[in-house]
Every structure is written in structure tokens, then in C-alpha cells.
CSV table of C-alpha atoms in Angstrom, one decimal:
chain,number,residue,atom,x,y,z
A,1,HIS,CA,0.0,0.0,0.0
A,2,VAL,CA,1.4,3.4,-1.0
A,3,GLN,CA,0.3,6.7,0.4
A,4,LEU,CA,1.6,10.1,-0.6
A,5,VAL,CA,0.8,12.9,1.8
A,6,GLU,CA,1.2,16.5,0.5
A,7,SER,CA,1.0,19.8,2.3
A,8,GLY,CA,1.7,23.4,1.5
A,9,GLY,CA,0.2,25.1,-1.5
A,10,GLY,CA,-2.0,28.1,-1.3
A,11,SER,CA,-1.8,31.5,-2.9
A,12,ALA,CA,1.2,33.7,-3.8
A,13,GLN,CA,1.9,36.9,-5.7
A,14,ALA,CA,3.7,36.8,-9.0
A,15,GLY,CA,7.4,36.7,-8.3
A,16,GLY,CA,6.8,35.1,-4.9
A,17,SER,CA,7.6,31.6,-3.6
A,18,LEU,CA,5.9,28.5,-2.2
A,19,ARG,CA,7.2,25.2,-0.9
A,20,LEU,CA,5.4,21.9,-1.3
A,21,PRO,CA,6.4,19.0,1.0
A,22,CYS,CA,5.4,15.4,0.2
A,23,ALA,CA,5.9,12.3,2.4
A,24,ALA,CA,5.8,8.8,1.0
A,25,ARG,CA,4.4,6.1,3.2
A,26,THR,CA,5.0,2.6,1.9
A,27,GLY,CA,6.6,-0.7,2.6
A,28,THR,CA,10.1,-1.6,1.7
A,29,PHE,CA,11.1,-0.8,-1.8
A,30,ARG,CA,14.2,-1.3,-4.0
A,31,SER,CA,14.3,2.2,-5.5
A,32,ALA,CA,12.0,5.1,-6.0
A,33,CYS,CA,11.5,8.2,-8.1
A,34,MET,CA,9.3,10.9,-6.7
A,35,GLY,CA,8.0,13.9,-8.6
A,36,TRP,CA,5.4,16.6,-8.9
A,37,ILE,CA,2.7,16.7,-11.5
A,38,ARG,CA,0.5,19.7,-12.2
A,39,GLN,CA,-2.8,19.8,-13.8
A,40,VAL,CA,-5.0,22.6,-15.0
A,41,SER,CA,-8.6,21.7,-16.0
A,42,GLY,CA,-8.8,21.2,-19.7
A,43,LYS,CA,-5.1,21.1,-20.2
A,44,GLU,CA,-2.6,18.2,-20.4
A,45,ARG,CA,-0.9,17.3,-17.2
A,46,GLU,CA,2.7,18.1,-16.8
A,47,VAL,CA,5.4,16.5,-14.7
A,48,VAL,CA,7.4,19.5,-13.6
A,49,ALA,CA,10.1,17.9,-11.4
A,50,ALA,CA,11.4,14.5,-10.4
A,51,ILE,CA,14.1,13.1,-8.1
A,52,TYR,CA,15.7,9.7,-7.3
A,53,LEU,CA,14.8,9.1,-3.7
A,54,GLY,CA,18.0,8.3,-1.7
A,55,GLY,CA,20.2,8.9,-4.7
A,56,ASP,CA,21.4,11.4,-7.2
A,57,GLY,CA,19.5,12.9,-10.1
A,58,THR,CA,17.0,15.6,-10.4
A,59,PHE,CA,14.9,16.4,-13.5
A,60,TYR,CA,12.8,19.3,-14.5
A,61,SER,CA,10.5,20.4,-17.3
A,62,ASP,CA,11.6,23.3,-19.4
A,63,SER,CA,8.7,25.5,-18.0
A,64,VAL,CA,10.1,25.5,-14.5
A,65,LYS,CA,13.8,24.9,-14.9
A,66,GLY,CA,15.8,27.6,-13.0
A,67,ARG,CA,12.8,28.5,-10.9
A,68,PHE,CA,11.7,25.3,-9.2
A,69,THR,CA,14.0,23.0,-7.1
A,70,ILE,CA,13.1,19.5,-6.0
A,71,SER,CA,15.0,18.2,-3.0
A,72,GLN,CA,14.7,15.3,-0.5
A,73,ASP,CA,15.0,14.1,3.0
A,74,SER,CA,15.6,10.5,2.2
A,75,ALA,CA,15.6,9.4,5.8
A,76,ARG,CA,12.0,10.5,6.0
A,77,ASN,CA,11.0,9.5,2.4
A,78,THR,CA,10.0,13.1,1.9
A,79,VAL,CA,10.5,15.4,-1.0
A,80,TYR,CA,10.1,19.1,-1.3
A,81,LEU,CA,9.3,21.3,-4.3
A,82,GLN,CA,10.6,24.9,-3.8
A,83,MET,CA,8.9,27.2,-6.2
A,84,ASN,CA,10.5,30.6,-6.7
A,85,ASP,CA,9.7,33.4,-9.1
A,86,LEU,CA,6.2,32.2,-9.5
A,87,LYS,CA,4.1,33.2,-12.5
A,88,PRO,CA,0.3,33.2,-13.0
A,89,GLU,CA,0.7,30.3,-15.4
A,90,ASP,CA,2.1,28.2,-12.6
A,91,SER,CA,-1.4,28.2,-11.1
A,92,ALA,CA,-2.6,24.6,-11.0
A,93,MET,CA,-3.4,21.6,-8.9
A,94,TYR,CA,-0.1,20.1,-7.9
A,95,TYR,CA,0.1,16.3,-7.2
A,96,CYS,CA,2.9,14.5,-5.5
A,97,ALA,CA,3.6,11.4,-7.5
A,98,ALA,CA,5.9,8.4,-7.3
A,99,ARG,CA,7.4,5.4,-9.2
A,100,PHE,CA,8.6,2.4,-7.1
A,101,SER,CA,10.5,-0.7,-7.8
A,102,PHE,CA,9.7,-3.4,-5.2
A,103,ALA,CA,11.8,-5.9,-7.2
A,104,TRP,CA,15.5,-6.2,-8.1
A,105,TYR,CA,15.8,-3.5,-10.7
A,106,LYS,CA,16.3,0.2,-10.3
A,107,ILE,CA,13.4,2.3,-11.3
A,108,SER,CA,13.9,4.9,-14.0
A,109,CYS,CA,13.3,8.5,-13.3
A,110,ASN,CA,12.6,11.5,-15.4
A,111,VAL,CA,9.8,14.0,-16.2
A,112,ASP,CA,8.6,12.2,-19.3
A,113,LEU,CA,7.7,8.9,-17.5
A,114,ASP,CA,4.4,7.7,-16.1
A,115,PHE,CA,3.9,7.9,-12.3
A,116,PRO,CA,1.5,5.3,-11.1
A,117,TYR,CA,1.0,6.7,-7.5
A,118,TRP,CA,-0.4,10.1,-6.8
A,119,GLY,CA,-1.3,12.1,-3.7
A,120,GLN,CA,-4.6,13.9,-3.2
A,121,GLY,CA,-3.3,17.2,-4.7
A,122,THR,CA,-2.8,20.7,-3.4
A,123,GLN,CA,-3.9,23.9,-5.2
A,124,VAL,CA,-1.4,26.6,-6.1
A,125,THR,CA,-2.8,30.0,-7.2
A,126,VAL,CA,-0.5,32.8,-8.4
A,127,SER,CA,-1.9,36.2,-9.1
């Protein structure tokens, strides 16, 4: 059973910052990739950032590169999305998401992959 618990979100002025934490609660896994997906009603969803949990490697979509930073506290299976220089087009529902390998292989990680596990989502509004 996998549970992704998000917090943070809310409203910010353009140019401002917000931080989104997400904790993963699951059994033992071989490797994990955690990321953030944003969705605006009527538009295609976008994986904006991803990170290997407990390892090296961060990945970003072009739309947020240089403004957003994904980081981790691997001891707590928690990742954070620091969003700086926010723009109105960053307004969306943000979902914490994850890919796990419970077998022998190392899971792949990038922003162009599917994430089977999602959190409940948190709204970000930039005005």
C-alpha cells in the first residue's frame, strides 16, 4: 500500500515563492522516483520535477527549470518542491507522484515517464 501525503500550496503573488512537501508512506522498496505533476482543468498534465529518492539525479520540465527546485530528506522518504519566481501560469493543482521498484531492478526517473502513484493534490494559485 502506497500513500503520498502532501501539504503546502495556497496563494502567492507573481514573483513570490511557495514550498510543497510530500511524504511517502509505503513498505520496503528497492528504488523510488518521486515527482510533482501539475494539472489545469482542460489542459494536459505536466510532470514538472522528479528526483531519485535516496540517490542522485533531479529532473525538470523546461517550463520550471531555473525557478523550481526539488529536494529530499531520504531518511523520511520526503521530497520538497521549492517554487520561486512564481508566475500566474504556474497556477494549477499540484500532485505529488511516485514510481517504485519493489523488485531487483532500479526504477527509471525523469519527467517524461508515467507515475502510477499520486497524492490527493494541493492547489497553487498565483496572481
